[in-house]
Short mmCIF file of C-alpha atoms in Angstrom, two decimals:
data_model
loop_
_atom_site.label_atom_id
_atom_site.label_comp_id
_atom_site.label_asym_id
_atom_site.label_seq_id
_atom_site.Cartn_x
_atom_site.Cartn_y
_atom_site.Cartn_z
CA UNK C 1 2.75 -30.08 31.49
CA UNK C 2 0.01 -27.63 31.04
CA UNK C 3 -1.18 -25.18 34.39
CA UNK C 4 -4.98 -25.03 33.49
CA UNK C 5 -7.12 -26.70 35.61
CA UNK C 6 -9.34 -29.35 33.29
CA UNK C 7 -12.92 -30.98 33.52
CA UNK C 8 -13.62 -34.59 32.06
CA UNK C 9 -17.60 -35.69 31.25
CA UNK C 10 -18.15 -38.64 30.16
CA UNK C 11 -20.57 -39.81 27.55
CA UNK C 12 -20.81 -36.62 26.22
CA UNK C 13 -21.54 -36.15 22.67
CA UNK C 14 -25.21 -35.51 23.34
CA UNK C 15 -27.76 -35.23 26.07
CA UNK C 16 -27.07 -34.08 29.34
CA UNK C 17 -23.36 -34.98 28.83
CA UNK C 18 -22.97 -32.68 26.06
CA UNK C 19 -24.92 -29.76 28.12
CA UNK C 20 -22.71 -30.16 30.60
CA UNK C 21 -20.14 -29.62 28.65
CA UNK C 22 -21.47 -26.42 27.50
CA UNK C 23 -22.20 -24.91 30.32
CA UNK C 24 -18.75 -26.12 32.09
CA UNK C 25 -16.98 -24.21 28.71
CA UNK C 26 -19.14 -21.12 30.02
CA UNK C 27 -18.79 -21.44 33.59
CA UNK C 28 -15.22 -23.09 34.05
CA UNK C 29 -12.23 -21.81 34.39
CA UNK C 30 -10.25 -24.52 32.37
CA UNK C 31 -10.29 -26.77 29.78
CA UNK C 32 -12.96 -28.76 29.26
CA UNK C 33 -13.12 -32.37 27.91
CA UNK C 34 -15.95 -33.81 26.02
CA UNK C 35 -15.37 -37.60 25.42
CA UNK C 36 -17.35 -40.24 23.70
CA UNK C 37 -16.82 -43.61 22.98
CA UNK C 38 -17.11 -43.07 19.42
CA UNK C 39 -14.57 -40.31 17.53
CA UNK C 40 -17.13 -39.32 14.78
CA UNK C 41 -19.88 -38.56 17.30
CA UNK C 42 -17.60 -36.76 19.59
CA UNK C 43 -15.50 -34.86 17.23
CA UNK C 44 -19.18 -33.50 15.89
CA UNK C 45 -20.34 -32.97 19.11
CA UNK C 46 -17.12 -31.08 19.93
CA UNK C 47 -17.32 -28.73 16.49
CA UNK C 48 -21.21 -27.91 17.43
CA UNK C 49 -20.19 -26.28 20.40
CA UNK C 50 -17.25 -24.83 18.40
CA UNK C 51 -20.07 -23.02 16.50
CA UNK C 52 -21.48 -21.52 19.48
CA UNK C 53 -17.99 -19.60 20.26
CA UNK C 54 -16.69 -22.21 23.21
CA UNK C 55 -13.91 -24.11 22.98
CA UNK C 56 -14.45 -28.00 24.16
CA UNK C 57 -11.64 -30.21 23.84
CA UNK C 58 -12.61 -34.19 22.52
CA UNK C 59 -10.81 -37.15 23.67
CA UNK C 60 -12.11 -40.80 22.97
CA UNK C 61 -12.96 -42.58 26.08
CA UNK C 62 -14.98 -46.01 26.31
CA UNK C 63 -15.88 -46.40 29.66
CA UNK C 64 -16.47 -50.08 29.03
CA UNK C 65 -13.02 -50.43 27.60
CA UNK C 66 -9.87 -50.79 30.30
CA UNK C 67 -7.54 -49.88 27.93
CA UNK C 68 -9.57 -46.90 26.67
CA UNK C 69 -9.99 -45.84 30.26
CA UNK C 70 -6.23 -46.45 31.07
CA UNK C 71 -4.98 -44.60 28.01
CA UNK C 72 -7.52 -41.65 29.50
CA UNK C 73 -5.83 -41.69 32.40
CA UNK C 74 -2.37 -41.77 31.35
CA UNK C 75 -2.96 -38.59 29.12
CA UNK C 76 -4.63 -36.33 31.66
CA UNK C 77 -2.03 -37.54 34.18
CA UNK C 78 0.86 -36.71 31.61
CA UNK C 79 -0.75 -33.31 30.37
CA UNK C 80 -2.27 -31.80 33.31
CA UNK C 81 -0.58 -34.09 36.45
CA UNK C 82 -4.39 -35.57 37.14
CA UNK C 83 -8.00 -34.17 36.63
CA UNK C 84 -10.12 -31.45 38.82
CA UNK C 85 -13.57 -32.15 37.73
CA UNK C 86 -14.92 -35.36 36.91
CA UNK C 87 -18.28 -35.86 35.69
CA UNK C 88 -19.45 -39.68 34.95
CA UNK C 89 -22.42 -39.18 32.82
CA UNK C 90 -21.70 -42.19 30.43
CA UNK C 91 -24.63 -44.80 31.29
CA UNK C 92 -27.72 -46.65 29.22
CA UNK C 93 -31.06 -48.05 29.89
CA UNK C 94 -33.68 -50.50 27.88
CA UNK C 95 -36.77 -49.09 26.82
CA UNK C 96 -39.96 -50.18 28.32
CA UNK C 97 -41.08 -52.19 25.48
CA UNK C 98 -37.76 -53.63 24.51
CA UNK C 99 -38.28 -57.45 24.06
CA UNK C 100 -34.37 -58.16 25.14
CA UNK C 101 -34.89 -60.91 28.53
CA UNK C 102 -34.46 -58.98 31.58
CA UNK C 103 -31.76 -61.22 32.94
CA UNK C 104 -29.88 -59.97 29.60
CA UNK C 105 -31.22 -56.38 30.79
CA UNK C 106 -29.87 -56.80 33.95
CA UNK C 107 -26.72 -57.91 33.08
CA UNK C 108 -25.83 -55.04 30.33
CA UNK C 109 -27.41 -52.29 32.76
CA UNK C 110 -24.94 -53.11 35.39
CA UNK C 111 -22.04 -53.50 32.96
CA UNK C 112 -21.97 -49.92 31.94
CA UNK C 113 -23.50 -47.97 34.69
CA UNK C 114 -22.06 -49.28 37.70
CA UNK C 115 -19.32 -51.83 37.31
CA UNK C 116 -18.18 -49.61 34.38
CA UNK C 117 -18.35 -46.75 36.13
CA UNK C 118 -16.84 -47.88 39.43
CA UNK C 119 -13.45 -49.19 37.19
CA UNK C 120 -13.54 -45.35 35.87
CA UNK C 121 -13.67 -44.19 39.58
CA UNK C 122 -10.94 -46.54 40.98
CA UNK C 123 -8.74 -45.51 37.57
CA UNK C 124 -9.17 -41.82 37.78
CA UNK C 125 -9.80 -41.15 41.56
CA UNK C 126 -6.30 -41.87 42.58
CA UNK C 127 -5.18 -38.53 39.95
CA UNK C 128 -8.22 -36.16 41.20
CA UNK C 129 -6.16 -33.32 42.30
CA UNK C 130 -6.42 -31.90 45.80
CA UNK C 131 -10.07 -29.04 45.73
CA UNK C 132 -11.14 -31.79 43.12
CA UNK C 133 -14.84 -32.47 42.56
CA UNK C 134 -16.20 -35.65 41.39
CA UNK C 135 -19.78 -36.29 39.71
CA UNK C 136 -21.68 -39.39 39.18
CA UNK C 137 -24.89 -38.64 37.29
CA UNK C 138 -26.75 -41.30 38.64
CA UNK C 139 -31.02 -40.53 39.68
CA UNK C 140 -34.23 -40.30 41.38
CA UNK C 141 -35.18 -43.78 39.67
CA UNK C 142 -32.69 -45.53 41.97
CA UNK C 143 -34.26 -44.21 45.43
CA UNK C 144 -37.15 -45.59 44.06
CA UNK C 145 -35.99 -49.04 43.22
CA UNK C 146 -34.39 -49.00 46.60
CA UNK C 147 -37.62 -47.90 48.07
CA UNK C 148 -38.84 -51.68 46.33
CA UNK C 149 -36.14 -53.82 47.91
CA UNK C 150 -36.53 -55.93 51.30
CA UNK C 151 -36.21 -54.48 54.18
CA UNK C 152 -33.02 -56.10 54.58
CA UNK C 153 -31.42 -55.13 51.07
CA UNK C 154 -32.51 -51.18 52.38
CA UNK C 155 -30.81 -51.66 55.33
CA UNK C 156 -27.71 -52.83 53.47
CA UNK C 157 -27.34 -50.00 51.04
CA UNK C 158 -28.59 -47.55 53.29
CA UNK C 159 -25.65 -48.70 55.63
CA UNK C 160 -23.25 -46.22 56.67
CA UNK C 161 -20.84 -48.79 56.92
CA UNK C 162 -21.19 -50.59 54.09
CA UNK C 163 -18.04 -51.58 52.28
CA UNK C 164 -17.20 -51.39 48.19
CA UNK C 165 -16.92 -55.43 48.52
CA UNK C 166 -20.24 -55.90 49.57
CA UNK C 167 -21.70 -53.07 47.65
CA UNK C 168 -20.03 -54.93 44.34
CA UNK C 169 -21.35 -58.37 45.61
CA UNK C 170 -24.73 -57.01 46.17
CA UNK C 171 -24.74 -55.87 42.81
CA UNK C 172 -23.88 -59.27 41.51
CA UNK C 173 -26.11 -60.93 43.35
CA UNK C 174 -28.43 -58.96 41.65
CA UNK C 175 -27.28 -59.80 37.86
CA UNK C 176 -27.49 -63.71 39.07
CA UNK C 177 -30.28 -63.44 40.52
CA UNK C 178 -31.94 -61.99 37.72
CA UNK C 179 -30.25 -64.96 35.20
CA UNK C 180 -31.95 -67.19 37.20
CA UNK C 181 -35.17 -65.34 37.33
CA UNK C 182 -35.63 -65.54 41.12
CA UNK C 183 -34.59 -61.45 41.58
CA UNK C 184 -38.62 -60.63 42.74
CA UNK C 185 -38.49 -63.55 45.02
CA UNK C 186 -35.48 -62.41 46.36
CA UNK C 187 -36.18 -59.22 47.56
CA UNK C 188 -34.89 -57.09 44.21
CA UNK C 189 -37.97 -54.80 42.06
CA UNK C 190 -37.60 -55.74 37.96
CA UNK C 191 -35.97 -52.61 37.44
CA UNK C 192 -32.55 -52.79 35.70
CA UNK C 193 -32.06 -48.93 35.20
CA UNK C 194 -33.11 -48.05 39.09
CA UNK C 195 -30.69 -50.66 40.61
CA UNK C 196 -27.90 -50.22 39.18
CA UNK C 197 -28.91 -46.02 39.82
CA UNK C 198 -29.21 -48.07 43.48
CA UNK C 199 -25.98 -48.94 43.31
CA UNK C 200 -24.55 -45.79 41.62
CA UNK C 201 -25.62 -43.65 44.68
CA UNK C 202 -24.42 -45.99 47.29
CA UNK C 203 -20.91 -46.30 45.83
CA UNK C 204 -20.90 -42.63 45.37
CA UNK C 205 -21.22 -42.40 49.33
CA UNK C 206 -18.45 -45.27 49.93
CA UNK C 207 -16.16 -43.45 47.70
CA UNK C 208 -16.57 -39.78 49.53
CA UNK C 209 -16.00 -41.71 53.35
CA UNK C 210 -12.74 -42.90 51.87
CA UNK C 211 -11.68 -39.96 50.41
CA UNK C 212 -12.57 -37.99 53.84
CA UNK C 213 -10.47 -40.90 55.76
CA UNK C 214 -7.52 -40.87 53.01
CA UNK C 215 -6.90 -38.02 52.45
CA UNK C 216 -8.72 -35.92 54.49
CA UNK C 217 -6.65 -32.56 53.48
CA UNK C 218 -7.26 -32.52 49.78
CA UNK C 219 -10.81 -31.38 50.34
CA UNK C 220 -12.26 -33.47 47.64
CA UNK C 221 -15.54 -33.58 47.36
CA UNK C 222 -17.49 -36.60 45.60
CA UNK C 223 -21.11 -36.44 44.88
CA UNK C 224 -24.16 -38.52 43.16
CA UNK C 225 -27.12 -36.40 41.63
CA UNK C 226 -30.56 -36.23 39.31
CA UNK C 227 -30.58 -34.31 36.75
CA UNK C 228 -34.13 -34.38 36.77
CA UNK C 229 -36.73 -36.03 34.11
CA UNK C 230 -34.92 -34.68 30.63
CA UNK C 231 -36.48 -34.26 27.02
CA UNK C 232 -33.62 -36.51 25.44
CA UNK C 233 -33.30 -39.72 23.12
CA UNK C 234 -33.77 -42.18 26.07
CA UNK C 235 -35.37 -40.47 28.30
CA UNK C 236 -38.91 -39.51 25.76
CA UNK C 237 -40.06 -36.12 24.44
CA UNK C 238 -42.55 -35.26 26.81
CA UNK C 239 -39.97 -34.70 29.73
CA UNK C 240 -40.16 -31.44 31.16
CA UNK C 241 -36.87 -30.55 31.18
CA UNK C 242 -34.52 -29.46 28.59
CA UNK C 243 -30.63 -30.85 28.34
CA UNK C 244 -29.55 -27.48 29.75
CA UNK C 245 -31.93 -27.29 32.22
CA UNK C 246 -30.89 -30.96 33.24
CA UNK C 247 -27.61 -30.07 33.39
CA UNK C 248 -27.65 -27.47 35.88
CA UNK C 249 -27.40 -29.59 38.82
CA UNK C 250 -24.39 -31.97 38.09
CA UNK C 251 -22.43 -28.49 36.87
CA UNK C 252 -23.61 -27.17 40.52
CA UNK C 253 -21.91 -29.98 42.14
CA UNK C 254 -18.92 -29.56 39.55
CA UNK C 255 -18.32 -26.24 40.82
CA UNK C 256 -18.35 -26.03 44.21
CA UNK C 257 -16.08 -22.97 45.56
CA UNK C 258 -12.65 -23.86 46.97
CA UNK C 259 -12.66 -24.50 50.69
CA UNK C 260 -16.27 -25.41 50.60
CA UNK C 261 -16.98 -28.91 52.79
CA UNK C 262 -20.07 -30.00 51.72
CA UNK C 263 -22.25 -31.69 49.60
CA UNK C 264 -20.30 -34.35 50.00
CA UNK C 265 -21.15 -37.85 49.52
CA UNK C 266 -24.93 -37.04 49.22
CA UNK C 267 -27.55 -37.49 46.86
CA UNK C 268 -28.70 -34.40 44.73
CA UNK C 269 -31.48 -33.40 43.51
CA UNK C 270 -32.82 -29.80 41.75
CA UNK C 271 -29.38 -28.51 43.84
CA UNK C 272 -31.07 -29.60 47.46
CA UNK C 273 -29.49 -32.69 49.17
CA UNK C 274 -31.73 -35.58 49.34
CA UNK C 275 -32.33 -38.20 52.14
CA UNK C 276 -30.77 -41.73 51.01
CA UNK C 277 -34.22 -42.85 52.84
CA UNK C 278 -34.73 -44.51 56.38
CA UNK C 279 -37.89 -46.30 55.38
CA UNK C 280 -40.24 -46.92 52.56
CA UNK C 281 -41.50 -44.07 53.32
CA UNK C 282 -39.08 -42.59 50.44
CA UNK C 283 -40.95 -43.53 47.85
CA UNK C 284 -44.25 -41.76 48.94
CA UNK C 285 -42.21 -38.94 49.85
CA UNK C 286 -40.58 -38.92 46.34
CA UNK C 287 -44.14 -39.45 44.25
CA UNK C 288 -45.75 -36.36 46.32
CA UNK C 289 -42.46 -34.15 45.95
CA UNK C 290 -40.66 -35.02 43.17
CA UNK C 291 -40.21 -33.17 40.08
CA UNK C 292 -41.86 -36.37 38.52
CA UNK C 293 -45.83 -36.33 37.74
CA UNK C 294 -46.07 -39.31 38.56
CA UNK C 295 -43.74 -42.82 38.96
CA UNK C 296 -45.64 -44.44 36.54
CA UNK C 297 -45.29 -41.94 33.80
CA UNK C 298 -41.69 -41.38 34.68
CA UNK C 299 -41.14 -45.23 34.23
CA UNK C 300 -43.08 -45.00 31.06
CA UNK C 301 -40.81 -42.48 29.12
CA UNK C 302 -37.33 -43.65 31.35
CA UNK C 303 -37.87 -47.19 29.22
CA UNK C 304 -40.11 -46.18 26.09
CA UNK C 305 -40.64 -48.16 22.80
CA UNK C 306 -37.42 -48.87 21.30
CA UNK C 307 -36.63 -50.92 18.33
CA UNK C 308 -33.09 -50.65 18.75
CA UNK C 309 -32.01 -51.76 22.43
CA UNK C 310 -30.67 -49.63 25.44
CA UNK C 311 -29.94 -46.23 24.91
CA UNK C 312 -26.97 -43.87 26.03
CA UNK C 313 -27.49 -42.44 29.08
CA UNK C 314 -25.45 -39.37 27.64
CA UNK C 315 -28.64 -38.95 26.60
CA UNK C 316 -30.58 -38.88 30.34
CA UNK C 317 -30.60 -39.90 33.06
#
C-alpha cells in the first residue's frame, strides 16, 4: 500500500476538471488522479499535462456507472487505504437551443449531476481519510434557480434540518413533475442545470452535518463551490474566465491546511463563503454582485446552441 496522500477529480479530461488537475499536480503534495469516463480522452488528457513537466495519474471512472464507481473505489481503497481529496467535477447541461423536451432535460440533468453524484459521495465518503477534503463543483446558477422556487420549496432546501431522504425525494419530485409538465405550476423554475446545482449545494450541506456528527474527530471538511462563469465547451467563449482561473476556487477548498475547521458545508464562491439565501432577496443580491454581467447573459452562454445535446460539465460549470 502506497504512503502518498492522493487527490481524485472527476470528469477531468478537459475544462475545469482538467485545470484542476493541473494546478493540484503543482500545488499538491501527492498523487493526483485525473479520471474520465472515456480511456482515450483521459489517457490524452493525462499525456498533455505530461508535456508540461507534471505528473497526473489516469484512472477510468464513469460516474454514471456503479460498477465503474465501485471498481474506483476498491482501487484507491486497496492502493492508498481511501482518498484525501475528492473533487466531483463530472456533470452536463443542455444548451439553450437544444430541441431535446425538457422533461427528457430534466430527467438526464439530474441523472448525472446529482443522483450520480450523490452514489459517488455515499461510495467514496465512507474511505475519505481523516484531514480529508471533499469538493462538489456545483454553482451560482443553482442559488438562482432556488431563488425561483415557492416559498415553500426555499424553505425546504434552505432547511437546516433537512434530511438526504427528502432532499432525494424533492429532487424526484422534480424529474416527475417535469414528465408531466406541471413543474412551473408547481412551484419549480424550467431550469434543469440550476436545480439539480439546487440540489448539488443542499446535499453538499447534509453531507458536511453528518460528517461533523459521525465522526466529528476526523476533521473532514466537505464543501460545494462556483467556479465562476468559464470560457469552456459548454459553458460559451465569451466567459470571462479562463479554465485555470476557474479552477482556483475548488483547488482552494481542496487544500485547506490541516487543523483548519472551516469552510465547511458552505457554498463558495471567488474563495468567499456565500449565503444559501433567507429570501428572494438572493437573487437580486446575486445579479448586482455576482461575477455574472448579467443572469440573462449567463443563462444564454450556460445553455448555448448545440447540435449535439448536453455537454460535460468537465467542461464548466
Amino acid at each position: 500500500m502506497s504512503n502518498s496522500k492522493v487527490a481524485l477529480v472527476t470528469g477531468a479530461n478537459k475544462g475545469i476538471g482538467f485545470a484542476i488537475v493541473r494546478a493540484l499536480c503543482k500545488q499538491y503534495a501527492g498523487d493526483v488522479y485525473l479520471t474520465a469516463r472515456d480511456v482515450g480522452r483521459g489517457t490524452a488528457a493525462v499525456e498533455s499535462l505530461k508535456k508540461e513537466g507534471l505528473s497526473p495519474i489516469f484512472h477510468q471512472m464513469d460516474i454514471n456507472d456503479p460498477k465503474s464507481v465501485g471498481n474506483a473505489r476498491d482501487f484507491f481503497k486497496e492502493k492508498y487505504g481511501g482518498v484525501d481529496v475528492l473533487i466531483n467535477n463530472a456533470g452536463i447541461a443542455f444548451k439553450m437551443a437544444d430541441k431535446t423536451p425538457f422533461e427528457t432535460q430534466a430527467d438526464v440533468t439530474l441523472k448525472t449531476n446529482f443522483f450520480a453524484t450523490r452514489d459517488m459521495c455515499n461510495v467514496f465518503l465512507p474511505i475519505i481519510k481523516p484531514g480529508g477534503r471533499v469538493v462538489n463543483v456545483s454553482s451560482m446558477m443553482g442559488s438562482m434557480a432556488l431563488a425561483r422556487c415557492s416559498p415553500e420549496l426555499q424553505a425546504r432546501f434552505r432547511s437546516n434540518d433537512i434530511k438526504e431522504e427528502e432532499l432525494v425525494g424533492l429532487m424526484e419530485r422534480f424529474v416527475s413533475e417535469a414528465q408531466a409538465g406541471t413543474h412551473e405550476e408547481r412551484g419549480w423554475p424550467s431550469t434543469a442545470y440550476g436545480i439539480s446545482k439546487t440540489g448539488l449545494t443542499t446535499l453538499t450541506r447534509i453531507m458536511a452535518r453528518n460528517l461533523s456528527k459521525d465522526r466529528p474527530g476526523d476533521e473532514i471538511l466537505c464543501n460545494a463551490c462556483c467556479p465562476g462563469w468559464v470560457k469552456t465547451d459548454m459553458a460559451g467563449p465569451n466567459a470571462p474566465k479562463s479554465p485555470d482561473e476557474g479552477a482556483v476556487t475548488p483547488v482552494y477548498l481542496a487544500l485547506l491546511p490541516a487543523g483548519a475547521k472551516d469552510p465547511h458545508g458552505q457554498f463558495v464562491s471567488e474563495l468567499k463563503v456565500q449565503p444559501w439565501a433567507k429570501d428572494g432577496a438572493i437573487l437580486r443580491e446575486i445579479l448586482e454582485h455576482s461575477l455574472f454581467n448579467s443572469e440573462k447573459e449567463l443563462f444564454s452562454e450556460i445553455r448555448t446552441i448545440s447540435a449535439d445535446g448536453p455537454k460535460e460539465h468537465a467542461s464548466s460549470s
